[in-house]
Amino acid sequence: MTPEPRPSVLEIAAYVPGRASSGSAGKQHKLSSNENPLGASPKAREAFIAAASSLERYPDGGATALREAIASRYGLNASRIICGNGSDELLSILATTFLSPGDEAIFTEHGFLVYRIVTLAAGATPVVVPETGLAADVDAILAAVTPRTKVVFLANPNNPTGSYTSADQVRRLREGLPDGVLLVIDAAYAEYVRRNDYDAGIEMVATRDDTVMTRTFSKIHGLAALRIGWAFAPAAVIDAMHRVRGPFNVNAAAIAAGVAAMGDNAHVDRSIAHNERWLPEVSERIRALGFGVPPSVGNFILIDFAPVAGADAKAADAFLGARGVVLRQVAAYGLPQMLRMTIGDEEANEATFAALKAYHEGLGVG
Ligand SMILES: *Cc1c(COP(=O)(O)O)cnc(C)c1O
């Protein structure tokens, strides 16, 4: 007889990553996974290569050097940092650690898909709450709380919408949640945000015992291939997560490259400057073509095809793909008439404008 997985596992729709290529001939502009168009820090690349000299050794299971590099960069206590094989792994560890069958985890309508996956994998029940204007709605989240609520996942900024929740609103959310509910603030894109009323949540985590912030090296640090994430959390949460994590969950090359990346502020600054230059221009030029572009504070935008008569996101994706422009379908996020575009380098951005313009013209509506 075939062994049966936990029933909720069969409710999981496996995560579909952004495509690397459309399969068309010629150069591919991969704008489907919010990767850094400037690549990794050269210092991180050197450290990765140097790590090849001792591949027979297990890594430091506690990723001490990496935790210390992060702690020193952000002025945190290293013992309150835990590293993971991507922040996805940390989200999974949090779900496994805190959710039991019968518990509920809340996240928002267009929130990051991993929250649903890790909740179901833990045998718990996902509770999806509506957003307002493609952004998290604190009142809707609070209204969904029940005695079974154990975890609230908030992506801030959110992927794929690009919206963010202001520090005041996050505080209001936290204060409105009952005691004992874990708030997980996923701040994967925090470095990109240029808003005075935004806060990644460090202060809140530092001063409470029920809130966690997760971060990643996959986005601004350009190290997605190495799978490095970290979380800042209360001591008791860290202790519980260490019991659950794999003994050597972050590999040696990742630790070495991560330490070097943490020390390369110039590369982070260049990446921020690139995004600051291109995010407004990409948004405005695509709006000028007639498509909708909701405001984004991340390194990506949504392109809404609904405002253009005859346009269709799936057809546009195929049209762009044939021209080597690889965007991301977001129907799985409840946004079937939109595509997500990562801010690329100049060539990729120009290729996207040209392809979108050609697609629009091909619709015969001017
Ligand atoms: C990309 C992303 C992550 C990071 O995932 P890693 O596992 O660290 O690569 C986490 N949360 C959100 C919302 C993301 O978009």
Coordinates of N, CA and C in Angstrom, one line a residue, residues 28-189:
Q28 N 18.4 35.9 -23.7 CA 17.3 35.9 -22.8 C 17.5 37.0 -21.7
H29 N 16.5 37.8 -21.4 CA 16.6 38.7 -20.3 C 15.7 38.2 -19.2
K30 N 16.4 37.6 -18.2 CA 15.6 36.9 -17.1 C 15.2 38.0 -16.1
L31 N 14.0 38.4 -16.2 CA 13.4 39.3 -15.2 C 12.3 38.7 -14.4
S32 N 12.5 37.4 -14.1 CA 11.4 36.6 -13.5 C 11.5 36.3 -12.1
S33 N 12.7 36.6 -11.5 CA 12.9 36.1 -10.1 C 13.5 37.2 -9.1
N34 N 13.3 38.5 -9.5 CA 13.8 39.6 -8.7 C 15.3 39.5 -8.3
E35 N 16.1 39.0 -9.2 CA 17.5 38.9 -8.9 C 18.2 40.2 -9.2
N36 N 19.4 40.4 -8.7 CA 20.1 41.6 -8.8 C 20.8 41.7 -10.2
P37 N 20.4 42.7 -11.0 CA 21.0 42.8 -12.3 C 22.5 43.1 -12.3
L38 N 23.0 43.6 -11.1 CA 24.4 43.9 -11.0 C 25.2 42.6 -10.6
G39 N 24.5 41.6 -10.3 CA 25.2 40.3 -9.8 C 25.6 40.4 -8.4
A40 N 26.5 39.5 -8.0 CA 26.9 39.4 -6.6 C 28.1 40.4 -6.5
S41 N 28.4 40.7 -5.2 CA 29.6 41.5 -4.9 C 30.8 40.7 -5.4
P42 N 31.8 41.4 -6.0 CA 33.0 40.7 -6.4 C 33.7 40.0 -5.2
K43 N 33.6 40.7 -4.0 CA 34.2 40.1 -2.8 C 33.6 38.8 -2.4
A44 N 32.3 38.7 -2.6 CA 31.5 37.5 -2.3 C 31.9 36.4 -3.2
R45 N 32.1 36.8 -4.5 CA 32.5 35.8 -5.5 C 33.9 35.2 -5.1
E46 N 34.9 36.1 -4.8 CA 36.2 35.6 -4.4 C 36.1 34.7 -3.2
A47 N 35.3 35.1 -2.2 CA 35.2 34.2 -1.0 C 34.6 32.9 -1.3
F48 N 33.7 32.9 -2.2 CA 33.1 31.6 -2.6 C 34.1 30.7 -3.3
I49 N 34.9 31.3 -4.2 CA 36.0 30.5 -4.8 C 37.0 30.0 -3.8
A50 N 37.4 30.8 -2.9 CA 38.3 30.4 -1.9 C 37.8 29.2 -1.0
A51 N 36.5 29.2 -0.9 CA 35.9 28.1 0.0 C 36.1 26.7 -0.7
A52 N 36.4 26.7 -2.0 CA 36.6 25.5 -2.7 C 37.8 24.7 -2.2
S53 N 38.7 25.3 -1.5 CA 39.9 24.6 -1.0 C 39.6 23.7 0.2
S54 N 38.5 23.7 0.8 CA 38.2 22.8 1.9 C 36.9 22.2 1.9
L55 N 36.5 21.6 0.7 CA 35.2 21.1 0.6 C 34.9 19.8 1.4
E56 N 36.0 19.2 1.9 CA 35.8 18.0 2.7 C 35.3 18.3 4.1
R57 N 35.4 19.5 4.5 CA 35.0 19.9 5.9 C 33.5 20.2 6.0
Y58 N 32.9 19.7 7.1 CA 31.6 20.2 7.4 C 31.6 21.7 7.7
P59 N 30.6 22.4 7.4 CA 30.6 23.9 7.8 C 30.3 24.0 9.3
D60 N 30.5 25.2 9.8 CA 30.2 25.5 11.2 C 28.6 25.5 11.2
G61 N 28.1 24.5 11.9 CA 26.6 24.4 12.0 C 25.9 25.6 12.5
G62 N 26.6 26.4 13.3 CA 26.0 27.6 13.8 C 26.2 28.8 13.0
A63 N 26.9 28.7 11.9 CA 27.1 29.8 10.9 C 27.6 31.0 11.7
T64 N 28.5 30.8 12.7 CA 28.9 31.9 13.6 C 29.5 33.1 12.9
A65 N 30.4 32.9 11.9 CA 31.0 34.0 11.2 C 30.0 34.9 10.5
L66 N 29.0 34.2 9.9 CA 28.0 34.9 9.2 C 27.0 35.7 10.2
R67 N 26.7 35.0 11.3 CA 25.8 35.7 12.2 C 26.5 36.9 12.8
E68 N 27.8 36.8 13.0 CA 28.6 37.9 13.6 C 28.7 39.0 12.6
A69 N 28.9 38.7 11.3 CA 29.0 39.7 10.3 C 27.7 40.5 10.2
I70 N 26.6 39.8 10.2 CA 25.3 40.4 10.2 C 25.0 41.3 11.4
A71 N 25.4 40.7 12.6 CA 25.2 41.4 13.8 C 26.0 42.7 13.8
S72 N 27.2 42.7 13.3 CA 28.0 43.9 13.4 C 27.5 44.9 12.4
R73 N 27.0 44.5 11.2 CA 26.5 45.4 10.2 C 25.2 46.1 10.8
Y74 N 24.4 45.4 11.5 CA 23.1 46.0 11.9 C 23.1 46.4 13.4
G75 N 24.2 46.1 14.1 CA 24.2 46.5 15.5 C 23.3 45.6 16.4
L76 N 23.3 44.3 16.1 CA 22.4 43.3 16.8 C 23.3 42.4 17.6
N77 N 22.6 41.6 18.5 CA 23.2 40.6 19.2 C 23.2 39.3 18.4
A78 N 24.4 38.8 18.1 CA 24.6 37.6 17.2 C 23.8 36.4 17.7
S79 N 23.6 36.3 19.0 CA 22.9 35.1 19.5 C 21.4 35.2 19.2
R80 N 20.9 36.3 18.7 CA 19.5 36.4 18.4 C 19.3 36.4 16.8
I81 N 20.4 35.9 16.1 CA 20.3 35.7 14.7 C 20.4 34.2 14.4
I82 N 19.6 33.8 13.4 CA 19.7 32.4 13.0 C 19.8 32.5 11.4
C83 N 20.7 31.7 10.8 CA 20.8 31.7 9.4 C 20.1 30.4 8.8
G84 N 19.7 30.5 7.6 CA 19.0 29.4 6.9 C 19.4 29.3 5.5
N85 N 19.1 28.2 4.9 CA 19.3 27.9 3.5 C 18.3 28.6 2.7
G86 N 18.5 29.9 2.6 CA 17.5 30.8 2.1 C 16.5 31.2 3.2
S87 N 15.9 32.4 3.0 CA 14.9 32.7 4.1 C 13.7 31.8 3.9
D88 N 13.5 31.2 2.8 CA 12.4 30.2 2.6 C 12.6 29.1 3.7
E89 N 13.8 28.6 3.9 CA 14.0 27.6 4.9 C 13.6 28.1 6.3
L90 N 13.9 29.4 6.6 CA 13.6 29.9 7.9 C 12.0 30.0 8.1
L91 N 11.3 30.3 7.0 CA 9.9 30.4 7.1 C 9.3 29.0 7.3
S92 N 10.0 28.0 6.7 CA 9.6 26.6 6.9 C 9.8 26.2 8.3
I93 N 11.0 26.5 8.9 CA 11.4 26.2 10.2 C 10.4 26.8 11.2
L94 N 10.0 28.1 10.9 CA 9.1 28.8 11.8 C 7.7 28.1 11.8
A95 N 7.3 27.7 10.6 CA 6.0 27.0 10.6 C 6.1 25.6 11.3
T96 N 7.1 24.9 11.1 CA 7.3 23.6 11.7 C 7.3 23.7 13.2
T97 N 8.0 24.8 13.7 CA 8.2 25.0 15.1 C 7.0 25.5 15.8
F98 N 6.2 26.3 15.2 CA 5.1 26.9 15.9 C 3.7 26.5 15.5
L99 N 3.6 25.8 14.4 CA 2.2 25.4 13.9 C 2.0 23.9 14.1
S100 N 0.8 23.6 14.7 CA 0.3 22.2 14.8 C -1.0 22.1 14.0
P101 N -1.4 20.8 13.7 CA -2.7 20.6 13.1 C -3.8 21.3 13.9
G102 N -4.7 22.0 13.3 CA -5.7 22.7 14.0 C -5.4 24.2 14.2
D103 N -4.1 24.5 14.2 CA -3.7 25.9 14.3 C -4.0 26.7 13.0
E104 N -4.1 28.0 13.1 CA -4.3 28.8 11.8 C -3.1 29.8 11.7
A105 N -2.8 29.9 10.4 CA -1.7 30.9 10.1 C -2.4 31.9 9.1
I106 N -2.3 33.2 9.4 CA -2.9 34.2 8.5 C -1.9 34.8 7.6
F107 N -2.3 35.0 6.4 CA -1.5 35.8 5.4 C -2.5 36.5 4.4
T108 N -2.0 37.4 3.6 CA -2.9 38.2 2.8 C -3.0 37.6 1.4
E109 N -4.1 38.0 0.8 CA -4.6 37.5 -0.5 C -3.5 37.4 -1.6
H110 N -2.7 38.4 -1.7 CA -1.6 38.4 -2.8 C -0.2 38.2 -2.1
G111 N -0.2 37.6 -0.9 CA 1.0 37.5 -0.2 C 1.9 36.4 -0.8
F112 N 3.2 36.4 -0.4 CA 4.2 35.5 -0.9 C 3.7 34.0 -0.7
L113 N 3.8 33.2 -1.8 CA 3.2 31.9 -1.9 C 3.8 30.9 -0.9
V114 N 5.0 31.2 -0.5 CA 5.7 30.2 0.5 C 4.9 30.1 1.8
Y115 N 4.2 31.1 2.2 CA 3.5 31.1 3.5 C 2.4 30.0 3.5
R116 N 1.8 29.9 2.4 CA 0.7 28.8 2.2 C 1.4 27.4 2.3
I117 N 2.5 27.3 1.5 CA 3.2 26.0 1.4 C 3.6 25.5 2.8
V118 N 4.3 26.4 3.5 CA 4.9 26.0 4.8 C 3.8 25.7 5.9
T119 N 2.7 26.5 5.8 CA 1.6 26.3 6.7 C 0.9 24.9 6.5
L120 N 0.7 24.6 5.2 CA 0.1 23.3 4.9 C 1.0 22.1 5.2
A121 N 2.3 22.4 5.0 CA 3.3 21.3 5.2 C 3.3 21.0 6.7
A122 N 3.1 22.0 7.5 CA 3.1 21.8 9.0 C 1.7 21.2 9.5
G123 N 0.8 21.0 8.5 CA -0.5 20.4 8.9 C -1.5 21.5 9.4
A124 N -1.1 22.7 9.4 CA -2.0 23.8 9.9 C -2.9 24.3 8.8
T125 N -3.8 25.3 9.2 CA -4.8 25.8 8.3 C -4.4 27.2 7.8
P126 N -4.3 27.4 6.5 CA -4.1 28.8 6.0 C -5.3 29.6 6.1
V127 N -5.2 30.8 6.5 CA -6.4 31.8 6.5 C -5.9 33.0 5.7
V128 N -6.6 33.1 4.5 CA -6.2 34.1 3.6 C -7.1 35.3 3.7
V129 N -6.6 36.5 4.0 CA -7.4 37.7 4.2 C -7.3 38.6 3.0
P130 N -8.4 39.3 2.7 CA -8.4 40.3 1.5 C -7.4 41.4 1.7
E131 N -6.9 41.9 0.6 CA -6.0 43.1 0.7 C -6.9 44.3 0.2
T132 N -6.4 45.5 0.5 CA -7.1 46.7 0.0 C -6.1 47.4 -0.9
G133 N -6.4 47.6 -2.2 CA -5.5 48.3 -3.1 C -4.2 47.6 -3.3
L134 N -4.2 46.3 -3.3 CA -3.0 45.5 -3.5 C -2.0 45.6 -2.3
A135 N -2.5 46.0 -1.2 CA -1.7 46.1 0.0 C -2.3 45.4 1.2
A136 N -1.5 45.0 2.1 CA -2.0 44.3 3.3 C -3.0 45.3 4.1
D137 N -4.0 44.8 4.6 CA -5.0 45.6 5.3 C -5.1 45.1 6.8
V138 N -4.5 45.9 7.6 CA -4.3 45.5 9.0 C -5.7 45.2 9.7
D139 N -6.7 45.9 9.4 CA -8.0 45.6 10.0 C -8.5 44.3 9.5
A140 N -8.3 44.0 8.2 CA -8.8 42.7 7.7 C -8.0 41.5 8.4
I141 N -6.7 41.7 8.6 CA -5.9 40.7 9.3 C -6.4 40.5 10.7
L142 N -6.6 41.6 11.4 CA -7.1 41.5 12.8 C -8.5 40.9 12.9
A143 N -9.3 41.2 11.9 CA -10.7 40.6 11.9 C -10.6 39.1 11.7
A144 N -9.6 38.6 11.1 CA -9.5 37.1 10.8 C -8.9 36.3 12.0
V145 N -8.5 37.0 13.0 CA -7.9 36.3 14.2 C -8.9 35.5 14.9
T146 N -8.6 34.3 15.2 CA -9.5 33.4 16.1 C -8.6 32.9 17.2
P147 N -9.3 32.2 18.1 CA -8.5 31.5 19.2 C -7.4 30.5 18.6
R148 N -7.6 30.1 17.4 CA -6.7 29.2 16.8 C -5.5 29.8 16.1
T149 N -5.5 31.1 15.9 CA -4.5 31.8 15.2 C -3.2 31.7 16.0
K150 N -2.1 31.2 15.3 CA -0.8 31.0 15.9 C 0.3 31.9 15.3
V151 N 0.1 32.1 14.0 CA 1.2 32.8 13.3 C 0.5 33.8 12.3
V152 N 1.1 35.0 12.1 CA 0.7 35.9 11.0 C 2.0 36.1 10.2
F153 N 1.9 35.9 8.9 CA 3.0 36.2 8.0 C 2.7 37.5 7.3
L154 N 3.6 38.4 7.3 CA 3.5 39.7 6.6 C 4.7 39.9 5.8
A155 N 4.6 39.9 4.5 CA 5.7 40.3 3.6 C 5.7 41.8 3.6
N156 N 6.9 42.4 3.9 CA 6.9 43.9 4.0 C 8.3 44.4 3.5
P157 N 8.4 44.8 2.2 CA 7.4 44.9 1.2 C 6.9 43.6 0.8
N158 N 5.7 43.6 0.1 CA 5.2 42.3 -0.4 C 5.7 42.0 -1.8
N159 N 5.9 40.8 -2.1 CA 6.1 40.2 -3.4 C 4.9 39.4 -3.7
P160 N 4.2 39.6 -4.8 CA 4.6 40.3 -6.0 C 4.0 41.7 -6.1
T161 N 3.3 42.2 -5.1 CA 2.5 43.5 -5.4 C 3.5 44.7 -5.3
G162 N 4.6 44.6 -4.5 CA 5.5 45.8 -4.4 C 5.0 46.8 -3.4
S163 N 3.9 46.5 -2.7 CA 3.4 47.5 -1.7 C 4.0 47.2 -0.4
Y164 N 3.9 48.2 0.5 CA 4.5 48.0 1.8 C 3.5 48.4 2.9
T165 N 3.8 48.0 4.1 CA 3.0 48.4 5.3 C 3.8 49.3 6.1
S166 N 3.3 50.5 6.4 CA 4.1 51.5 7.1 C 4.4 51.0 8.6
A167 N 5.4 51.6 9.1 CA 5.8 51.2 10.5 C 4.6 51.4 11.5
D168 N 3.9 52.5 11.3 CA 2.7 52.7 12.2 C 1.7 51.6 12.1
Q169 N 1.5 51.2 10.8 CA 0.5 50.1 10.6 C 1.0 48.8 11.1
V170 N 2.3 48.5 11.0 CA 2.8 47.3 11.5 C 2.7 47.3 13.0
R171 N 2.9 48.4 13.6 CA 2.8 48.5 15.1 C 1.3 48.3 15.5
R172 N 0.4 48.9 14.7 CA -1.0 48.7 15.0 C -1.4 47.2 14.9
L173 N -0.9 46.6 13.9 CA -1.1 45.2 13.7 C -0.6 44.4 14.9
R174 N 0.6 44.6 15.3 CA 1.2 43.9 16.4 C 0.4 44.1 17.7
E175 N 0.0 45.4 17.9 CA -0.7 45.7 19.2 C -2.1 45.1 19.2
G176 N -2.6 44.9 18.0 CA -4.0 44.3 17.9 C -4.0 42.8 18.0
L177 N -2.8 42.1 17.8 CA -2.8 40.7 17.8 C -2.8 40.2 19.3
P178 N -3.5 39.1 19.5 CA -3.5 38.6 20.9 C -2.1 38.1 21.3
D179 N -1.9 38.1 22.7 CA -0.7 37.5 23.2 C -0.4 36.1 22.7
G180 N 0.8 35.8 22.4 CA 1.1 34.4 22.0 C 1.0 34.2 20.5
V181 N 0.5 35.2 19.7 CA 0.5 35.0 18.3 C 1.9 35.5 17.7
L182 N 2.5 34.7 17.0 CA 3.8 35.0 16.4 C 3.6 35.9 15.1
L183 N 4.2 37.1 15.1 CA 4.2 37.9 13.9 C 5.5 37.7 13.2
V184 N 5.4 37.2 11.9 CA 6.7 37.0 11.1 C 6.7 38.1 10.0
I185 N 7.6 39.0 10.1 CA 7.8 40.1 9.2 C 8.9 39.6 8.2
D186 N 8.5 39.4 7.0 CA 9.4 38.9 5.9 C 9.9 40.2 5.1
A187 N 11.1 40.6 5.4 CA 11.6 41.9 4.9 C 12.6 41.6 3.8
A188 N 12.3 40.7 2.9 CA 13.3 40.3 1.9 C 13.8 41.5 1.0
Y189 N 12.9 42.5 0.9 CA 13.3 43.6 0.0 C 13.5 44.9 0.8

